PDB file of C-alpha atoms in Angstrom:
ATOM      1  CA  UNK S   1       0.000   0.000   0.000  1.00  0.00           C
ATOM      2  CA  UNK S   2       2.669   2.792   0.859  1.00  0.00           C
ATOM      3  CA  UNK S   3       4.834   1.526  -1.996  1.00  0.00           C
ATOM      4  CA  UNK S   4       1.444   1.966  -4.162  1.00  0.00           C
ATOM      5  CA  UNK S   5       0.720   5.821  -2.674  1.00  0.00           C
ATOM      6  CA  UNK S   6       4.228   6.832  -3.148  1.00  0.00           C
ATOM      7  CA  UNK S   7       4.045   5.678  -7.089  1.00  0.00           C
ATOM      8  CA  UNK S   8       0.654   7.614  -7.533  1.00  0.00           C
ATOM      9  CA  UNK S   9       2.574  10.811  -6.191  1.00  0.00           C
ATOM     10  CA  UNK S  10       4.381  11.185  -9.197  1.00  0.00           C
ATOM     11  CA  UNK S  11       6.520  14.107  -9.895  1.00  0.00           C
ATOM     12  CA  UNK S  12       4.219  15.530 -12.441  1.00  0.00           C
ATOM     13  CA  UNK S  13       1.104  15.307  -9.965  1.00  0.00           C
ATOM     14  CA  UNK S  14       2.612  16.026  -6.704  1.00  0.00           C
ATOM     15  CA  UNK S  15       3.723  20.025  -7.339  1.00  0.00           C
ATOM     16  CA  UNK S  16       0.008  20.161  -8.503  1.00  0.00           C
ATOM     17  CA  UNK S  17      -0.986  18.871  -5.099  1.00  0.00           C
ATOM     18  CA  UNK S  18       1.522  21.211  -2.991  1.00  0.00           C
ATOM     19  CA  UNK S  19       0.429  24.567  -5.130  1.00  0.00           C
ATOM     20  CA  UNK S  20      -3.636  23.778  -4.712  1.00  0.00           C
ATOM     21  CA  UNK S  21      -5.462  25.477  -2.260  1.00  0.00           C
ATOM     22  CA  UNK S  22      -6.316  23.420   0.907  1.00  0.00           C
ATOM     23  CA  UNK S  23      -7.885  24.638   3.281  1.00  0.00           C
ATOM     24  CA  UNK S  24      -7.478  24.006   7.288  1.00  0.00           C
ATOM     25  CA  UNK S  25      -9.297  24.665  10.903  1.00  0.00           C
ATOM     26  CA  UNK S  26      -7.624  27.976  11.980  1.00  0.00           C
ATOM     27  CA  UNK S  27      -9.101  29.207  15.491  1.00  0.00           C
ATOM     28  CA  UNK S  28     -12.609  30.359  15.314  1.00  0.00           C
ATOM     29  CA  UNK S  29     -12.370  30.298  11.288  1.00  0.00           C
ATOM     30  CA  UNK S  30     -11.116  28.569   8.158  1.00  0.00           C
ATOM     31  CA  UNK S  31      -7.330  29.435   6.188  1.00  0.00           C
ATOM     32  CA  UNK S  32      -5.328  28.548   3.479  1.00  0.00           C
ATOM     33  CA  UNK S  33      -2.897  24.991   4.778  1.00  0.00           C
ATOM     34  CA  UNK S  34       0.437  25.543   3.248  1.00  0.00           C
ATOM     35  CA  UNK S  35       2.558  23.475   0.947  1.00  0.00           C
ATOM     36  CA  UNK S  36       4.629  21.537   4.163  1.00  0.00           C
ATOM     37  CA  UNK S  37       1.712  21.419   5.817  1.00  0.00           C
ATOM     38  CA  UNK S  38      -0.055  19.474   3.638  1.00  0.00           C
ATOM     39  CA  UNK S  39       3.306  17.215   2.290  1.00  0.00           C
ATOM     40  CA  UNK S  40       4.519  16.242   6.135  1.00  0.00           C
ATOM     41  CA  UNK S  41       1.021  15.063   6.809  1.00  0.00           C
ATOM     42  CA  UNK S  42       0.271  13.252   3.111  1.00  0.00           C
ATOM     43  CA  UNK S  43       3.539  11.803   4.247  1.00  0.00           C
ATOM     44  CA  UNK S  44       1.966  10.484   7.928  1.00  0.00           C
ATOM     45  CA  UNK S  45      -1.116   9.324   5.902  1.00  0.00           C
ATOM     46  CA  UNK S  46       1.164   6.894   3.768  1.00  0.00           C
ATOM     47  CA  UNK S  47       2.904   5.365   6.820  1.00  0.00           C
ATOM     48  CA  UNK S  48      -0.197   5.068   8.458  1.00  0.00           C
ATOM     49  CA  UNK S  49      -1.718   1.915   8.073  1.00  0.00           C
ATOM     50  CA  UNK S  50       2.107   0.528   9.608  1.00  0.00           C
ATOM     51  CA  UNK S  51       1.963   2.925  12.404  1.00  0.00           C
ATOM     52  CA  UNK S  52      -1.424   1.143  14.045  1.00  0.00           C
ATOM     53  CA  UNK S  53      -0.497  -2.000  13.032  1.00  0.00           C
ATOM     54  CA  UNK S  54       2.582  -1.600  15.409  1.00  0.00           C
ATOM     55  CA  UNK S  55       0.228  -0.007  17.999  1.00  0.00           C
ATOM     56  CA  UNK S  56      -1.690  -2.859  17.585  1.00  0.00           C
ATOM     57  CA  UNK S  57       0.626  -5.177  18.098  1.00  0.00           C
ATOM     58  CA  UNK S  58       2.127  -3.684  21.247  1.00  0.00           C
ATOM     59  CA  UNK S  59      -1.788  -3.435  22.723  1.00  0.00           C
ATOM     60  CA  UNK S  60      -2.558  -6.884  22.035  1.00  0.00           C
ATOM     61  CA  UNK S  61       0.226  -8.616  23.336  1.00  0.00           C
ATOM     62  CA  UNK S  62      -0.225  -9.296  27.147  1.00  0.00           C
ATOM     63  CA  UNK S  63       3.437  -9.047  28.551  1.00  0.00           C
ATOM     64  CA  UNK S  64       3.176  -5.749  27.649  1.00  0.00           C
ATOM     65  CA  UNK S  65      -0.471  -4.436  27.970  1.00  0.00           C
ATOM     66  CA  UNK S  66      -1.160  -7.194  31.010  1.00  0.00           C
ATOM     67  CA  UNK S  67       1.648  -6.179  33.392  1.00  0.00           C
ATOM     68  CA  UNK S  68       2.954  -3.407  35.161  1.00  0.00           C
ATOM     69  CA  UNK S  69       6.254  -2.695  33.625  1.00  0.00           C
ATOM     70  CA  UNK S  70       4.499  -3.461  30.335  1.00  0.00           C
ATOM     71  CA  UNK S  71       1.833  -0.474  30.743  1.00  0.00           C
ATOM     72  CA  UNK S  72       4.842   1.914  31.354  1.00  0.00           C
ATOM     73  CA  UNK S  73       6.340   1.532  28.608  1.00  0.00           C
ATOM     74  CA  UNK S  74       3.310   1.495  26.500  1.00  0.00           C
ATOM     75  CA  UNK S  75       2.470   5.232  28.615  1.00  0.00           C
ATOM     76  CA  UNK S  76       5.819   6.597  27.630  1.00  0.00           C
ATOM     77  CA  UNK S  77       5.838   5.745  24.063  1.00  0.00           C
ATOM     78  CA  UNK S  78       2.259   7.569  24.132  1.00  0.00           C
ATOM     79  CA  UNK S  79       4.166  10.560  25.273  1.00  0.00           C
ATOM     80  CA  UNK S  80       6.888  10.614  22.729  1.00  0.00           C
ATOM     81  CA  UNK S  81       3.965  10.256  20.292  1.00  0.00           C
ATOM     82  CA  UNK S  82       2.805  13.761  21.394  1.00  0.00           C
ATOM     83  CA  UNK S  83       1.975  15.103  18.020  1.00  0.00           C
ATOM     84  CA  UNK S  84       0.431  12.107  16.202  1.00  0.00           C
ATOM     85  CA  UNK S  85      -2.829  11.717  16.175  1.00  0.00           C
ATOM     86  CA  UNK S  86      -4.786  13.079  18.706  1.00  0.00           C
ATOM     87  CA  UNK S  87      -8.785  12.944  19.462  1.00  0.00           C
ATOM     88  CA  UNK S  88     -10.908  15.164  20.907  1.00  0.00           C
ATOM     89  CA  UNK S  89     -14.634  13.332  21.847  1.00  0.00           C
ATOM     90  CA  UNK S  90     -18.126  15.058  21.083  1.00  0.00           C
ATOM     91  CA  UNK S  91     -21.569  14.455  20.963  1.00  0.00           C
ATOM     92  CA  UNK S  92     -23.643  13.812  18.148  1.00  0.00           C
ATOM     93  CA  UNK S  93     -24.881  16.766  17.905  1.00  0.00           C
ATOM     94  CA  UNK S  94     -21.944  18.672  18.105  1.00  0.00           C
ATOM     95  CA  UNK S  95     -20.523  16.451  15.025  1.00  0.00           C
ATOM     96  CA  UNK S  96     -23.418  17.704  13.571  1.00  0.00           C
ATOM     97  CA  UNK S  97     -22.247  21.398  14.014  1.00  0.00           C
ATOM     98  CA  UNK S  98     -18.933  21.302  12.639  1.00  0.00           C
ATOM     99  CA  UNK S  99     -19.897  19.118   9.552  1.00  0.00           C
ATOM    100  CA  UNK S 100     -22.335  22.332   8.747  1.00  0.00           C
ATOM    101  CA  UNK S 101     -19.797  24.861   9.635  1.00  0.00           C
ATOM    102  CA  UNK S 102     -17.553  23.159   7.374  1.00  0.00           C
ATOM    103  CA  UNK S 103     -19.646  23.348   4.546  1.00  0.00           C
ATOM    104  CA  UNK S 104     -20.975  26.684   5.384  1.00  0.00           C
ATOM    105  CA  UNK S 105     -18.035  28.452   5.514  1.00  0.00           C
ATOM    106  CA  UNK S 106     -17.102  31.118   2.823  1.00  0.00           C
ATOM    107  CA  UNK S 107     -13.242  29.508   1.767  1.00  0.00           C
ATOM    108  CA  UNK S 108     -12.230  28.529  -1.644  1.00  0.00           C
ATOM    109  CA  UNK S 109     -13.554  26.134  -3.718  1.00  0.00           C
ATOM    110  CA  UNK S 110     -12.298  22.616  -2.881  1.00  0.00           C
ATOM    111  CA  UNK S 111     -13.145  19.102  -1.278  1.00  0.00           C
ATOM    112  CA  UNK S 112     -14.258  19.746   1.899  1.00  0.00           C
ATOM    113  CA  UNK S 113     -15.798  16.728   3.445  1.00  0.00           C
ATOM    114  CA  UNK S 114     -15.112  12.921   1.847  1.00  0.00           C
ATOM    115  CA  UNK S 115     -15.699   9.403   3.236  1.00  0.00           C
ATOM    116  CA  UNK S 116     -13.807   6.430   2.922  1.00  0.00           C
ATOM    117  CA  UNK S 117     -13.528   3.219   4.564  1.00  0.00           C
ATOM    118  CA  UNK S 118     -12.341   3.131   8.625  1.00  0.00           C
ATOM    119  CA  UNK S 119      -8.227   3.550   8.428  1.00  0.00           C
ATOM    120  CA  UNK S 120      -7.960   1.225  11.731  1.00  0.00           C
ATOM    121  CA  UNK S 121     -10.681  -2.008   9.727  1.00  0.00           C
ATOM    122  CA  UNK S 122      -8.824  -1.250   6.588  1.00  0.00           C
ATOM    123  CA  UNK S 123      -4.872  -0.994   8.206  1.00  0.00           C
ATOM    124  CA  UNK S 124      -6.130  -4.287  10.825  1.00  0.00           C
ATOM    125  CA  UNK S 125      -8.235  -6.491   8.384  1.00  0.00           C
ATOM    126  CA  UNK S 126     -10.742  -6.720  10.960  1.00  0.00           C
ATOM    127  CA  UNK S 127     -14.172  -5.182   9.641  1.00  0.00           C
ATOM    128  CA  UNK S 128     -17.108  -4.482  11.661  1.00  0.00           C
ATOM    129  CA  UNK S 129     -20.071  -2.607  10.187  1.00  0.00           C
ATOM    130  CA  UNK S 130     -20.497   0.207   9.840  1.00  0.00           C
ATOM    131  CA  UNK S 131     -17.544   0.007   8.210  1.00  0.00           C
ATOM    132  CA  UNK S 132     -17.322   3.423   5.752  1.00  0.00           C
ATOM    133  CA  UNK S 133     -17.268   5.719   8.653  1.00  0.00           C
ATOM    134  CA  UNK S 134     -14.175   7.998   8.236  1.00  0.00           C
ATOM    135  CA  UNK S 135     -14.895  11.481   7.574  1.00  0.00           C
ATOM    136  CA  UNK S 136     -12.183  13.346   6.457  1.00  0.00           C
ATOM    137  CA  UNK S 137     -12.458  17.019   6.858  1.00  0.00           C
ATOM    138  CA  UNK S 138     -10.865  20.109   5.667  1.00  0.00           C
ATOM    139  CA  UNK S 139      -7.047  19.514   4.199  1.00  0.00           C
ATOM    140  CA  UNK S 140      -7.325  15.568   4.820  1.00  0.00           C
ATOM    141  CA  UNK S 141     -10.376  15.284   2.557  1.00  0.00           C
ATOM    142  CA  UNK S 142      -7.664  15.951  -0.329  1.00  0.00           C
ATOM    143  CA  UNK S 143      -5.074  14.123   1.420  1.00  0.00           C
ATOM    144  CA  UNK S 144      -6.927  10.502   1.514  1.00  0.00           C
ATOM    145  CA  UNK S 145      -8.535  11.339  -1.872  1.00  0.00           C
ATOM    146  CA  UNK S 146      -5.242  11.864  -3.811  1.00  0.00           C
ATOM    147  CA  UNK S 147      -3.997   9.185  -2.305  1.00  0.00           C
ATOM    148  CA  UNK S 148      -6.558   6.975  -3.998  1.00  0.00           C
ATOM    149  CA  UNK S 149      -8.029   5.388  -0.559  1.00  0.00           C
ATOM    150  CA  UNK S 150     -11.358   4.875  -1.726  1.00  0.00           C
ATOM    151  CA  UNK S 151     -12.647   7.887  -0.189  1.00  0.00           C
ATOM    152  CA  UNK S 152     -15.602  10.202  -2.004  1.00  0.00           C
ATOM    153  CA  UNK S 153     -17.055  13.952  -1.489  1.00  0.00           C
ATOM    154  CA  UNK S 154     -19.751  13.817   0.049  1.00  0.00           C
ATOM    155  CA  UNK S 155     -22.149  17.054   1.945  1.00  0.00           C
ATOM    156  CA  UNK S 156     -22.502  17.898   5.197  1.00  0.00           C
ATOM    157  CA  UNK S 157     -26.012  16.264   4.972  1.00  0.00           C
ATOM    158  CA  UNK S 158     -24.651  12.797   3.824  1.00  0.00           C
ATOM    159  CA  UNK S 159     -21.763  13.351   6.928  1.00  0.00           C
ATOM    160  CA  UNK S 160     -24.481  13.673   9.380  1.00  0.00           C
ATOM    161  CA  UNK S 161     -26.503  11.073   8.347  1.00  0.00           C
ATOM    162  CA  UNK S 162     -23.303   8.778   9.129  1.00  0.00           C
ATOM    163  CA  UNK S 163     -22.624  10.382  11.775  1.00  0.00           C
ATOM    164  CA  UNK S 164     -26.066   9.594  13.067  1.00  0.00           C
ATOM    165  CA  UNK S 165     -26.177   5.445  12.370  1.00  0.00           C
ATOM    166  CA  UNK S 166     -22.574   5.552  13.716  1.00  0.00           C
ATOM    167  CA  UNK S 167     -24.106   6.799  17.277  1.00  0.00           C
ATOM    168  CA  UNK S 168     -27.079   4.107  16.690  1.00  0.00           C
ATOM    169  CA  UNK S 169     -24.485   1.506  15.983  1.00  0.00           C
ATOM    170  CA  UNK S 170     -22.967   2.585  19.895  1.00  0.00           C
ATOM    171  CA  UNK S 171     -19.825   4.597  18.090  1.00  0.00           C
ATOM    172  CA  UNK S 172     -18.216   7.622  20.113  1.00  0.00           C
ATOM    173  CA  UNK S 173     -17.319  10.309  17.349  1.00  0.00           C
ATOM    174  CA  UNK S 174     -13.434  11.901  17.757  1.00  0.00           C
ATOM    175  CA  UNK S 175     -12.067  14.933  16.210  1.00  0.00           C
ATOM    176  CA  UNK S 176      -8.538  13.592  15.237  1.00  0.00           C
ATOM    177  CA  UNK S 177      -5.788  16.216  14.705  1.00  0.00           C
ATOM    178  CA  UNK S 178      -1.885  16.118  14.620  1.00  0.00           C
ATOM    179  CA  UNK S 179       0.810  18.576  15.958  1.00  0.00           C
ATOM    180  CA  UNK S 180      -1.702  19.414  19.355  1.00  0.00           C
ATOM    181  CA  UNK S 181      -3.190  21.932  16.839  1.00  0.00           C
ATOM    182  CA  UNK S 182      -6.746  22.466  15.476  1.00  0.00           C
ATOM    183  CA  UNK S 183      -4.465  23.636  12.463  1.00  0.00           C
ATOM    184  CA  UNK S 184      -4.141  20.002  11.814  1.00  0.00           C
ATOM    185  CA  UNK S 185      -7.393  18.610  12.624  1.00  0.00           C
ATOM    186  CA  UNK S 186      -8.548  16.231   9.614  1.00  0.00           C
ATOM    187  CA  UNK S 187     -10.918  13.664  10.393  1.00  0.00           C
ATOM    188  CA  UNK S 188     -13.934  13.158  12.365  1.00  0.00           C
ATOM    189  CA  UNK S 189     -13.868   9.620  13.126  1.00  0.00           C
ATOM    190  CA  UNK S 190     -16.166   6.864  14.186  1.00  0.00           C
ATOM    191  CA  UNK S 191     -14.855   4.978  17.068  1.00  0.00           C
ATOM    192  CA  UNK S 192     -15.311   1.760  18.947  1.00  0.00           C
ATOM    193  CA  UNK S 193     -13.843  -0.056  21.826  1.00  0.00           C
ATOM    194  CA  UNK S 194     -12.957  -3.274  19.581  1.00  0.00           C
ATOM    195  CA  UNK S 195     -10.750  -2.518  16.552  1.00  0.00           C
ATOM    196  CA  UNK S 196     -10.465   1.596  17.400  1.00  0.00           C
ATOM    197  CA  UNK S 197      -6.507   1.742  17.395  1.00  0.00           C
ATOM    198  CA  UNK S 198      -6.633   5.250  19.662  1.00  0.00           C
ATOM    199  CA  UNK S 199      -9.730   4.114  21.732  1.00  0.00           C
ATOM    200  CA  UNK S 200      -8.229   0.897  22.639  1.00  0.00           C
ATOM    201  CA  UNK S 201      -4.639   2.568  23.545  1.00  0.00           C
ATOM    202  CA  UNK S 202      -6.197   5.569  24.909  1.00  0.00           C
ATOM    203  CA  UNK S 203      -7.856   2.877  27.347  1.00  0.00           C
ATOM    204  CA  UNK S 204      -4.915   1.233  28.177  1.00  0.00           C
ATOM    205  CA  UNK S 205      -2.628   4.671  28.774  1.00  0.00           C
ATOM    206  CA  UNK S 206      -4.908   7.348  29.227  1.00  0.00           C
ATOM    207  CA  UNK S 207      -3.069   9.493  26.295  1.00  0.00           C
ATOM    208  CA  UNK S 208      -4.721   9.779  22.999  1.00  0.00           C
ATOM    209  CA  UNK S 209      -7.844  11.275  23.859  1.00  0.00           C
ATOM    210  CA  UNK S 210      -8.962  14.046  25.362  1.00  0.00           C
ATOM    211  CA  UNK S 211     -13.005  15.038  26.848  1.00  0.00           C
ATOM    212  CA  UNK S 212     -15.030  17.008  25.164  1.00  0.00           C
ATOM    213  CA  UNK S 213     -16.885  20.401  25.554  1.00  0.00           C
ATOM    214  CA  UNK S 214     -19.402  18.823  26.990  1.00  0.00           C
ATOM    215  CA  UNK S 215     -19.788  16.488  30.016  1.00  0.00           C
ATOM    216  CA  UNK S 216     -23.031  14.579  31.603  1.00  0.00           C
ATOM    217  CA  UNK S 217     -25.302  14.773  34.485  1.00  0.00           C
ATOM    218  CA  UNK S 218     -27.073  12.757  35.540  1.00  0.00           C
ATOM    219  CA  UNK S 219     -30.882  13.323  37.790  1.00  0.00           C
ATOM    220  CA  UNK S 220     -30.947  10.560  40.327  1.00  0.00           C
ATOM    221  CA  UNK S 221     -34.517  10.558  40.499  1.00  0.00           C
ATOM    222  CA  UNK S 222     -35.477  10.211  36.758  1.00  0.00           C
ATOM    223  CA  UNK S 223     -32.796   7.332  37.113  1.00  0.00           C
ATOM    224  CA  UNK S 224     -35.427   4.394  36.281  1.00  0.00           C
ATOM    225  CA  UNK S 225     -32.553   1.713  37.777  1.00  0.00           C
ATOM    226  CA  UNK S 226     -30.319  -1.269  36.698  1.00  0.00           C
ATOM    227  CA  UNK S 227     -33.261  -3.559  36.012  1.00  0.00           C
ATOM    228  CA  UNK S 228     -35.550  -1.155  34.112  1.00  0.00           C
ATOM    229  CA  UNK S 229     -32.914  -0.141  31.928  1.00  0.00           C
ATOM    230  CA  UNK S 230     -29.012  -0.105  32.690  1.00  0.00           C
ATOM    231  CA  UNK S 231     -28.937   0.739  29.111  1.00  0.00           C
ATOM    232  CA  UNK S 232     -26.086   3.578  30.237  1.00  0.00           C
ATOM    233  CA  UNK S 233     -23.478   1.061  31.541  1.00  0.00           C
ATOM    234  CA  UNK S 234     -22.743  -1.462  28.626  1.00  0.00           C
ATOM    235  CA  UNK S 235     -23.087   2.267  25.898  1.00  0.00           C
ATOM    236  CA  UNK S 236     -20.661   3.827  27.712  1.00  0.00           C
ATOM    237  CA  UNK S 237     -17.157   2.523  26.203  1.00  0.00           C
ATOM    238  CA  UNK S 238     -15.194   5.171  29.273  1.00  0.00           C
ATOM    239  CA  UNK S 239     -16.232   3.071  32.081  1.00  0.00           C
ATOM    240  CA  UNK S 240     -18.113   5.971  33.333  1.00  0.00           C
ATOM    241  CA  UNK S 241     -21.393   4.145  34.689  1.00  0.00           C
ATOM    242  CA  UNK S 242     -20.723   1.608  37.359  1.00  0.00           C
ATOM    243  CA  UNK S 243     -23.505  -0.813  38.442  1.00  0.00           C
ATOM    244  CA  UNK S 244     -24.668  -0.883  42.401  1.00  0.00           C
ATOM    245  CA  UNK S 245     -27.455  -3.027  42.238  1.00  0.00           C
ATOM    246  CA  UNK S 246     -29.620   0.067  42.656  1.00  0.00           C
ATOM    247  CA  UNK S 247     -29.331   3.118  40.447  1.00  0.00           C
ATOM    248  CA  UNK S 248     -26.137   3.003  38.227  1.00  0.00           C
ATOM    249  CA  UNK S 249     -23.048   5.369  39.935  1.00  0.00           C
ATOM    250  CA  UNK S 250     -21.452   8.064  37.574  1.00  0.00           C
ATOM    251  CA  UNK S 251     -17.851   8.609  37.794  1.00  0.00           C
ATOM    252  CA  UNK S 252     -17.598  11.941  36.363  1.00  0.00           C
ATOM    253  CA  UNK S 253     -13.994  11.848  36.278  1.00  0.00           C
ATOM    254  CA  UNK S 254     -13.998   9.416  33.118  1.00  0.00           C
ATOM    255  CA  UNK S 255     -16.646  11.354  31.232  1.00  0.00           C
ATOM    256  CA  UNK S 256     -15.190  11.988  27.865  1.00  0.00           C
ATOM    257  CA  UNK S 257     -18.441  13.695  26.690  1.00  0.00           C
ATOM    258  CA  UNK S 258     -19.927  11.411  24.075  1.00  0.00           C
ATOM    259  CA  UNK S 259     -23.110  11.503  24.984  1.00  0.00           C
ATOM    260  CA  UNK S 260     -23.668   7.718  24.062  1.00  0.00           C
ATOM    261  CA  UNK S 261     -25.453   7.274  27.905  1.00  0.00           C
ATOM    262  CA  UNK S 262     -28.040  10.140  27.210  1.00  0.00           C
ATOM    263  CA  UNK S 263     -29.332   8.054  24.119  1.00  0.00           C
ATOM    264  CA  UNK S 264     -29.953   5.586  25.512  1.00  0.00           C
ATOM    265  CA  UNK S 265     -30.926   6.542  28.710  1.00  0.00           C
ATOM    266  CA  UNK S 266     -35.052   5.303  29.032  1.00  0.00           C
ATOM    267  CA  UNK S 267     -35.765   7.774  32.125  1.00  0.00           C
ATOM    268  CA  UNK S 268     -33.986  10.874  30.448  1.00  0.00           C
ATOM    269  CA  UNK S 269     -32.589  11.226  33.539  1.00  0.00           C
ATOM    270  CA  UNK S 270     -29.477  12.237  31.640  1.00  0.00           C
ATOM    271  CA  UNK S 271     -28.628  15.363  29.507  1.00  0.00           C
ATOM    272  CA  UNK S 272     -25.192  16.953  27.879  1.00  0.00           C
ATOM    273  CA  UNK S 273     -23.675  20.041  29.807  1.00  0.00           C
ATOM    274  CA  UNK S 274     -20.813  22.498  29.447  1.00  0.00           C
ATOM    275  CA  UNK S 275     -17.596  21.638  30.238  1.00  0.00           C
ATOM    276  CA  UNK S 276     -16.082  23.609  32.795  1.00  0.00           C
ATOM    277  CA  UNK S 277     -13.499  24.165  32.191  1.00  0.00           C
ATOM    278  CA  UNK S 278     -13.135  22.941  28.588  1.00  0.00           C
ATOM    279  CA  UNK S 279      -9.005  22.336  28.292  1.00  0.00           C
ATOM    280  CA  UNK S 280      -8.562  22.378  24.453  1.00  0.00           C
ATOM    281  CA  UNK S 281     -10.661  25.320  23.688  1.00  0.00           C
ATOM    282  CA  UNK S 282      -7.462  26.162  21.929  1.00  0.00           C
ATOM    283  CA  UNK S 283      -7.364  23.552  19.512  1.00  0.00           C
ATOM    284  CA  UNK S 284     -11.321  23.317  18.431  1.00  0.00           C
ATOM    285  CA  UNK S 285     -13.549  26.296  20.374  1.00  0.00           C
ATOM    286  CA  UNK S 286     -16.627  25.296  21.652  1.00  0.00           C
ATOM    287  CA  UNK S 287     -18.115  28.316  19.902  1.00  0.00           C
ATOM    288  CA  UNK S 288     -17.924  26.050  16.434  1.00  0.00           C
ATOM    289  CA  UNK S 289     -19.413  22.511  17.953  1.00  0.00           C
ATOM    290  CA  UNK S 290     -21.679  23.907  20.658  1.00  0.00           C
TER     291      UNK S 290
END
């Protein structure tokens, strides 16, 4: 595959590539990515598919993931992978906003959204539908299209619509960016606890992801209980609802913001607040998803 994306690169398309206009997240608006920008990351796209196949493998294997000494190491190699991919979780409905804003925005004509198959099924060889669930945005919507990845334009409305059967299916939805910078941000992605390379290692380390604007509460006495629902503790993929017997116990501390627990929630006994404070403000404001 990287042999195959390097050959389509050729010298007479790749100069056509770096002088186009791309355009990236920058703040509370849109701007113009420039030429390194956009080669240094076509460059991470290539490698990849190896990249979380070797995060993979160090996950899965239990000497290192199942002991002590083994979860170190896996903690510091997170940190020395500082500006890799990073996510940032929302709700739905703030997906919802930044797919509009995208398209919304007055910027240069140019791919703005696309859709492609799921990097970490495609990279693992271990499908689970939905399976064409990767939403590049801004920048990375030319990226993974030039690099012939089987990814389409699609509209905000088409976006959303995956967006929403991706929460139905029980997916969390993660603003991915490199660099720590909302400069770099270029997917919205569909995750799950099972074959989700960051979800799984974020799990494991605690580095990868970070909460959302938003963050649950819950009214104890909408709560209908564990054995009229429950639905909230198997949805949430954070470990934030732990059973009692009784009413189900919220450890705030782990809410990433997904909002997964409110859908499913029979009581409504749980809505979506502001996050206060919200840490990466910085990297995408609250102003553009809530």
């Amino acid at each position: 595959m990287i042999v195959r994306s390097f050959n389509l690169l050729s010298l007479y398309i790749l100069p056509l590539i770096l002088i186009a206009v791309h355009v990236r997240l920058v703040g509370k608006g849109l701007g113009h990515a420039g030429p390194v920008q956009y080669l240094l990351h076509m460059l991470y796209a290539v490698a990849e598919p190896t990249i979380l196949r070797i995060t993979d493998f160090l996950i899965t294997k239990k000497i290192i993931a199942g002991s002590v000494p083994g979860r170190a190491f896996l903690r510091t190699i997170a940190m020395l992978s500082h500006y890799l991919p990073h996510g940032i979780i929302v709700t739905t409905r703030a997906a919802e906003k930044l797919l509009d804003y995208i398209e919304k925005e007055e910027v240069p004509a140019g791919a703005k959204i696309a859709v492609g198959p799921c990097v970490c099924q495609r990279s693992l060889n271990k499908w689970k539908e939905p399976s064409c669930k990767d939403i590049v945005i801004l920048y990375g919507a030319d990226i993974y299209r030039h690099l012939d990845l089987g990814y389409r334009i699609i509209s905000a409305a088409e976006a959303i619509n995956i967006v929403q059967e991706s929460r139905k299916a029980g997916l969390v939805h993660s603003i991915d960016f490199c660099m720590q910078s909302g400069k770099w941000a270029f997917v919205l992605c569909n995750c799950d606890k099972d074959i989700c390379v960051l979800t799984r290692t974020y799990l494991l380390t605690g580095k990868f992801i970070y909460a959302g604007p938003e963050i649950v509460i819950m009214d104890t006495l909408s709560c209908l209980g564990e054995k009229k629902c429950g639905r909230c503790i198997p949805a949430c993929i954070f470990g934030v609802n732990i059973a009692t017997g009784n009413k189900p116990s919220v450890d705030y501390t782990r809410c990433q913001g997904c909002g997964q627990c409110v859908q499913v929630c029979k009581g409504k006994a749980r809505k979506m607040t502001r996050r206060s404070p919200y840490a990466h403000e910085h990297v995408v404001p609250s102003e553009i998803l809530l």
